[in-house]
PDB file of C-alpha atoms in Angstrom:
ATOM      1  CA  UNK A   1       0.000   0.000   0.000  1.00 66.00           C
ATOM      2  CA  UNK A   2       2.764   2.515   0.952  1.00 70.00           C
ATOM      3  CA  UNK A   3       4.570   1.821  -2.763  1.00 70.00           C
ATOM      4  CA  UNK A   4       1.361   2.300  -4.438  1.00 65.00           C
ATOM      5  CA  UNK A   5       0.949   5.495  -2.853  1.00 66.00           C
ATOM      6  CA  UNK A   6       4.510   6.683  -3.655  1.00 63.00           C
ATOM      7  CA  UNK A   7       4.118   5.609  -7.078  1.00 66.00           C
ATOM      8  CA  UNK A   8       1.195   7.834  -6.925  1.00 64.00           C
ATOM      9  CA  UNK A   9       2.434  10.928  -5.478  1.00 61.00           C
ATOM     10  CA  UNK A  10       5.749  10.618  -7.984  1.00 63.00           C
ATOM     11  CA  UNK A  11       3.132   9.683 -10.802  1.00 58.00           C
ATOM     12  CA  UNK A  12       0.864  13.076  -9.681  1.00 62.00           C
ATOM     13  CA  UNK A  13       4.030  15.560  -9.176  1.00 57.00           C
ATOM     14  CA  UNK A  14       5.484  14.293 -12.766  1.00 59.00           C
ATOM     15  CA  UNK A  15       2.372  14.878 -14.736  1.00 58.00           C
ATOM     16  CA  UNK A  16       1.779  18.384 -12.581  1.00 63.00           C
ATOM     17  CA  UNK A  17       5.204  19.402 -14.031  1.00 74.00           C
ATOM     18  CA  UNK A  18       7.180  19.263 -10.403  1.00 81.00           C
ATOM     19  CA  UNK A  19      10.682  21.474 -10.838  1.00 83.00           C
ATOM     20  CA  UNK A  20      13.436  22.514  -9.204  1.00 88.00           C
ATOM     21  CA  UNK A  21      15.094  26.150 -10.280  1.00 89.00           C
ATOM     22  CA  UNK A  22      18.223  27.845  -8.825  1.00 93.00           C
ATOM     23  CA  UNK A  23      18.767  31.637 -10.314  1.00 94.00           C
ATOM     24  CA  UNK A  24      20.914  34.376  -9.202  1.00 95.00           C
ATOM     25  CA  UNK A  25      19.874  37.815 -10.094  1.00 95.00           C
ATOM     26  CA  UNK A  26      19.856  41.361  -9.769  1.00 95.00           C
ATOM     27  CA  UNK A  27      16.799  43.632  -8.566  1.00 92.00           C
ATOM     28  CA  UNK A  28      16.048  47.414  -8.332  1.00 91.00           C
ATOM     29  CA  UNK A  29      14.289  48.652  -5.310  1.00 86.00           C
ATOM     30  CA  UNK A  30      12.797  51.570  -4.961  1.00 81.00           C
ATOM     31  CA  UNK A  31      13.589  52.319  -1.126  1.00 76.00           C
ATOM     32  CA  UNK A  32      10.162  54.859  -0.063  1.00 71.00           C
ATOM     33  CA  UNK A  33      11.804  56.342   3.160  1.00 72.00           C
ATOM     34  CA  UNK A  34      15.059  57.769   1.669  1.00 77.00           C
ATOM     35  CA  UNK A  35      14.063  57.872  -2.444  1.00 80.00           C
ATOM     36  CA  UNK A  36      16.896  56.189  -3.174  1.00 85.00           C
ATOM     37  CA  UNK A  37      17.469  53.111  -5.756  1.00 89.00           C
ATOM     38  CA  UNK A  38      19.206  50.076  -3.920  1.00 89.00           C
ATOM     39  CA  UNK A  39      20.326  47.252  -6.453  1.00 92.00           C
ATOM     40  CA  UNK A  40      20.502  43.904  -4.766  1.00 92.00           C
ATOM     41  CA  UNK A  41      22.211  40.849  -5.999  1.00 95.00           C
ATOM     42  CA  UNK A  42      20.193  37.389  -4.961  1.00 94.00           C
ATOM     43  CA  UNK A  43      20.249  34.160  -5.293  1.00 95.00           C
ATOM     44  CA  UNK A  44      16.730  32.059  -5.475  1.00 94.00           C
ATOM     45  CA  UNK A  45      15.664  28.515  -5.289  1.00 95.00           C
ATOM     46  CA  UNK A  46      12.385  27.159  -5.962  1.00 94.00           C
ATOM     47  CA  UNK A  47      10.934  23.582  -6.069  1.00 94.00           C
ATOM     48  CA  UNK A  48       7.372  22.615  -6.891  1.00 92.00           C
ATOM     49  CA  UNK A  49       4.497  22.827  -9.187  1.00 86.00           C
ATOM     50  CA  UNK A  50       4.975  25.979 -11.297  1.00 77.00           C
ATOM     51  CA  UNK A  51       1.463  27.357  -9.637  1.00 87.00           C
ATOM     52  CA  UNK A  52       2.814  27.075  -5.821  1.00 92.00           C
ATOM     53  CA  UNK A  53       6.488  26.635  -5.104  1.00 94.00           C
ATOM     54  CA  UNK A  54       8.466  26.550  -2.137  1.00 95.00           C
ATOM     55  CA  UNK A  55      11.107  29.312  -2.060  1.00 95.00           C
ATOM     56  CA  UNK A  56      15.050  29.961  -0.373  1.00 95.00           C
ATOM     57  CA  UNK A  57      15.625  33.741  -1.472  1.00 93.00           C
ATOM     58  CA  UNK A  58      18.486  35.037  -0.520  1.00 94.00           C
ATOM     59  CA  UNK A  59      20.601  37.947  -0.525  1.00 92.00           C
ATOM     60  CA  UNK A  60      24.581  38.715  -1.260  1.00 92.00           C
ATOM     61  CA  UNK A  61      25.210  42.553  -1.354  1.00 91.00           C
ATOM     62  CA  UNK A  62      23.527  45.445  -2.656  1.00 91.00           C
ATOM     63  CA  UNK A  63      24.973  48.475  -4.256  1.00 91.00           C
ATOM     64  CA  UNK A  64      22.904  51.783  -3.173  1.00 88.00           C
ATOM     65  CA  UNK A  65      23.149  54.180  -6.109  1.00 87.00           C
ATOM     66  CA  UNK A  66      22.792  57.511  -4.014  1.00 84.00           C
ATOM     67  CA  UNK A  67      25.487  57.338  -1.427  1.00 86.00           C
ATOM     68  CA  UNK A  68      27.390  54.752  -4.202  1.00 86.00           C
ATOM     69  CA  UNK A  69      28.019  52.317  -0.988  1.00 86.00           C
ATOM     70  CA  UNK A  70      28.611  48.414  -2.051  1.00 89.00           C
ATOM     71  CA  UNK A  71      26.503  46.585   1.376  1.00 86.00           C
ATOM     72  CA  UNK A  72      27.902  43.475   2.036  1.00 85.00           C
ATOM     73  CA  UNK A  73      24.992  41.103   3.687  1.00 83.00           C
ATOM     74  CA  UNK A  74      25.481  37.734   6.170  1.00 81.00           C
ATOM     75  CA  UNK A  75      23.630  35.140   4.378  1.00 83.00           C
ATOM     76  CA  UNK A  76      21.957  33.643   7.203  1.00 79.00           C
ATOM     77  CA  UNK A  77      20.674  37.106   8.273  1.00 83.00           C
ATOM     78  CA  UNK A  78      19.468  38.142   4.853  1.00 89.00           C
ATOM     79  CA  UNK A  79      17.595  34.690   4.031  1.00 94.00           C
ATOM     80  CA  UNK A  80      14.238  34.570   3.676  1.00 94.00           C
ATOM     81  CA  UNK A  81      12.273  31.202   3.308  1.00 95.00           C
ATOM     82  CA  UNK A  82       8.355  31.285   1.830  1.00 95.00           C
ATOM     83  CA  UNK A  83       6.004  30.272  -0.918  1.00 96.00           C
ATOM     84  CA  UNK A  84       5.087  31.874  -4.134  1.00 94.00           C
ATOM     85  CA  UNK A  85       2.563  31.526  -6.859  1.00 93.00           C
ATOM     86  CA  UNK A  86       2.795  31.929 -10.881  1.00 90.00           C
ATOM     87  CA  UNK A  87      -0.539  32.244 -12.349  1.00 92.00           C
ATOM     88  CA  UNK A  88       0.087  31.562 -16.285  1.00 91.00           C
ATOM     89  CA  UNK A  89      -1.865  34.695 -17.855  1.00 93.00           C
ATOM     90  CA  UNK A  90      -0.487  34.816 -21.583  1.00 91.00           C
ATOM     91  CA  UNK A  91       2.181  32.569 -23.331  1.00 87.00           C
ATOM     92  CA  UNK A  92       5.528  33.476 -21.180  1.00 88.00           C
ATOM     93  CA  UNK A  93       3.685  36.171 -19.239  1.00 93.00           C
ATOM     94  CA  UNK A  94       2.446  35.366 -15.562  1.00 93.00           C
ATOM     95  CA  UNK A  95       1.474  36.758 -12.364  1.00 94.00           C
ATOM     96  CA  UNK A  96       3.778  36.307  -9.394  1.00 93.00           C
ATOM     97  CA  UNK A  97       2.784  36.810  -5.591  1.00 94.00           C
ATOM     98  CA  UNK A  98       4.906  35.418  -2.806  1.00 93.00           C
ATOM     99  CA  UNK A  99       5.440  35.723   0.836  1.00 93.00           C
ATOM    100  CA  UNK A 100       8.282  34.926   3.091  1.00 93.00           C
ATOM    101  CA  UNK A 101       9.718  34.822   6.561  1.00 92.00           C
ATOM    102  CA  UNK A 102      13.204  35.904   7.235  1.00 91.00           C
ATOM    103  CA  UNK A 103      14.779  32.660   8.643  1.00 91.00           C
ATOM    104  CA  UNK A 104      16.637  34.958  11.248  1.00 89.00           C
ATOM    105  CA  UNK A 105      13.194  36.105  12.288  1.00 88.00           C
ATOM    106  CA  UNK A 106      11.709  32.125  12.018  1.00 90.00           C
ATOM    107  CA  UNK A 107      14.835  30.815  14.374  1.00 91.00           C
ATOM    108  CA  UNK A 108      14.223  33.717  16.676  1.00 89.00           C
ATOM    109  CA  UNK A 109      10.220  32.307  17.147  1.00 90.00           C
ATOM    110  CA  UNK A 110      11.670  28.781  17.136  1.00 91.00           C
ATOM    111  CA  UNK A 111      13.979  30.108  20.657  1.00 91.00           C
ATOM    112  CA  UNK A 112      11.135  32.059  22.066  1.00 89.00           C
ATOM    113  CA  UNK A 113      13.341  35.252  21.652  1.00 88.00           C
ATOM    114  CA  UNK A 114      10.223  37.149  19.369  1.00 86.00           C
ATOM    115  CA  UNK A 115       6.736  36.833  19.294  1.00 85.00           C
ATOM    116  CA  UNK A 116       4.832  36.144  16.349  1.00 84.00           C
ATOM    117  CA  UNK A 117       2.777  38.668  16.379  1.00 82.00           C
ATOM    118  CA  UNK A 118       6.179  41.024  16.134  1.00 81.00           C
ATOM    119  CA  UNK A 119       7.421  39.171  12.778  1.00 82.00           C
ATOM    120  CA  UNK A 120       7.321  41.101   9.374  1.00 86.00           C
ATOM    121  CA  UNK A 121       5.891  38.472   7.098  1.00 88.00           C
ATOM    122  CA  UNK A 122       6.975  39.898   3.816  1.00 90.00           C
ATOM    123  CA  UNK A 123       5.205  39.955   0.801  1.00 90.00           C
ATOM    124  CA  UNK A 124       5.468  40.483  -3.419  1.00 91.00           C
ATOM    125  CA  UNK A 125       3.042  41.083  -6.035  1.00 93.00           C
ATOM    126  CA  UNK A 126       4.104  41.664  -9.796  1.00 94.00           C
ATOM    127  CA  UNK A 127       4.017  39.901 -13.326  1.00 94.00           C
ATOM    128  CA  UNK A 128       6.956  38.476 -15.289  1.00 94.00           C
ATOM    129  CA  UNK A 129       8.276  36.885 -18.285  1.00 94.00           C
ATOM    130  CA  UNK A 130      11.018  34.232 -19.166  1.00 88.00           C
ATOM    131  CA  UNK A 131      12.673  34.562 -22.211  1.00 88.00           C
ATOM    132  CA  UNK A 132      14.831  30.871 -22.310  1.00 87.00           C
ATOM    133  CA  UNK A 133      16.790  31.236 -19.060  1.00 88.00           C
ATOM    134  CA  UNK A 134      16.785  35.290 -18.376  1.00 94.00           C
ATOM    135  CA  UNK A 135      13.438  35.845 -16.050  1.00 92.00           C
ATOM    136  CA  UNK A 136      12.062  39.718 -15.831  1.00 94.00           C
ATOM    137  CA  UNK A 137       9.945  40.698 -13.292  1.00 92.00           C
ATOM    138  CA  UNK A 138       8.302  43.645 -11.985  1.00 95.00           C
ATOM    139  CA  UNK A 139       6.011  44.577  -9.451  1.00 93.00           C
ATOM    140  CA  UNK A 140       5.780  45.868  -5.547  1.00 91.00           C
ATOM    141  CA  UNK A 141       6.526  44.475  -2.353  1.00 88.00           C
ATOM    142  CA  UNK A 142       6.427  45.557   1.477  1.00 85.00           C
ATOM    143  CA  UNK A 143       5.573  43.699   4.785  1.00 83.00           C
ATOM    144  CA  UNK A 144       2.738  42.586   7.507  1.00 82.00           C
ATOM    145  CA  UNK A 145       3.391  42.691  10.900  1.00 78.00           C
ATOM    146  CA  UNK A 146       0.842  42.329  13.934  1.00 74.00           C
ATOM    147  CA  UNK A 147       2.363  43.730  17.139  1.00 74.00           C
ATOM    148  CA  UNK A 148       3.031  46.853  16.588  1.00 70.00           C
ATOM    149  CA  UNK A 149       0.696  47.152  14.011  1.00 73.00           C
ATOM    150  CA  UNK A 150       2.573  48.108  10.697  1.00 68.00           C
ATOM    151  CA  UNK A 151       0.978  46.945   7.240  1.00 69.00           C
ATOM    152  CA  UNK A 152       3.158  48.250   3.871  1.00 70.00           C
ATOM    153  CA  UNK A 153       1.777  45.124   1.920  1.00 64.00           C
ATOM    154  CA  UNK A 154       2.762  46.666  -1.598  1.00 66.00           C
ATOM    155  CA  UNK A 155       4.899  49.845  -0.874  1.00 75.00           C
ATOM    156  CA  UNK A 156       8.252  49.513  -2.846  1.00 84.00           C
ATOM    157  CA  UNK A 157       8.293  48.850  -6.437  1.00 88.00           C
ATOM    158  CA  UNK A 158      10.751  46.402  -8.003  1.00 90.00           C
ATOM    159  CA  UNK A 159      12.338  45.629 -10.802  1.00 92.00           C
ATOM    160  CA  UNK A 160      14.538  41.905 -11.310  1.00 93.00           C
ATOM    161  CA  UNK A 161      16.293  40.418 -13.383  1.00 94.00           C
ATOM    162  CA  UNK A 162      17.432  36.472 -13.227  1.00 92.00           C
ATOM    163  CA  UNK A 163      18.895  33.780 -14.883  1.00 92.00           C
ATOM    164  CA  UNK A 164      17.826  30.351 -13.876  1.00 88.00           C
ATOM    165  CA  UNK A 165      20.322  27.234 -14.194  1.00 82.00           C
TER     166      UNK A 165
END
């Protein structure tokens, strides 16, 4: 019974079109309290169904074009762990929304040093397009947080580019 129902879920996830995606890319943020454009480099993997995926964003350094300072980021600091979506609407085009936890913030529940309530779940909405490997997307992001209220849900624009191995 338990082989049958392997073969089943390998059979299901096949047919659904199960992947796996690892992309490193470049994004430009829009950053609403100073005005200032901040270009961060990532790196991104995704498994799943191409309508929900599980997601490991993560990112390097960011270069911010006003004060021309190169920011240097500690991986497991600037991590950020979540799910997204990618609603086919046209061809190559599609509709992305995501949301992620910072896996700083997640170990900090995990030890009981931060409440729930206090963690920034963070949060994208935009559309893209692949062309072969190079992804473009565009769109807005922000945060929701409980305690203290604070809700930015789509506050920043974006703008990234990515290339997917």
């Amino acid at each position: 019974m338990k082989k049958l129902l392997l073969i089943s879920l390998i059979l299901i996830l096949g047919v659904s079109g199960f992947s796996v995606a690892i992309s490193v890319g470049i994004g430009f943020n829009l950053d609403m309290s100073s005005g200032s454009v901040v270009t961060p480099f990532f790196l991104n993997f995704a498994a799943g169904i191409p309508l929900i995926q599980g997601v490991i964003h993560s990112y390097l350094f960011s270069f911010n074009w006003s004060s021309l300072v190169v920011k240097g980021f500690s991986i497991p600091e600037h991590t950020y762990l979540g799910v997204q979506t990618r609603i086919p609407v046209y061809k190559s085009l599609y509709v992305k929304g995501q949301l992620f936890w910072s896996l700083n913030h997640i170990f900090a529940v995990a030890g009981g040093d931060r409440a729930i309530a206090g963690t920034p779940l963070y949060s994208r909405i935009g559309f893209g397009s692949y062309f072969s490997r190079v992804g473009l997307d565009a769109g807005f992001d922000g945060y929701w947080q409980l305690d203290p209220r604070s809700t930015v849900p789509f506050a920043r624009p974006y703008i990234s580019v990515d290339y997917a191995f």
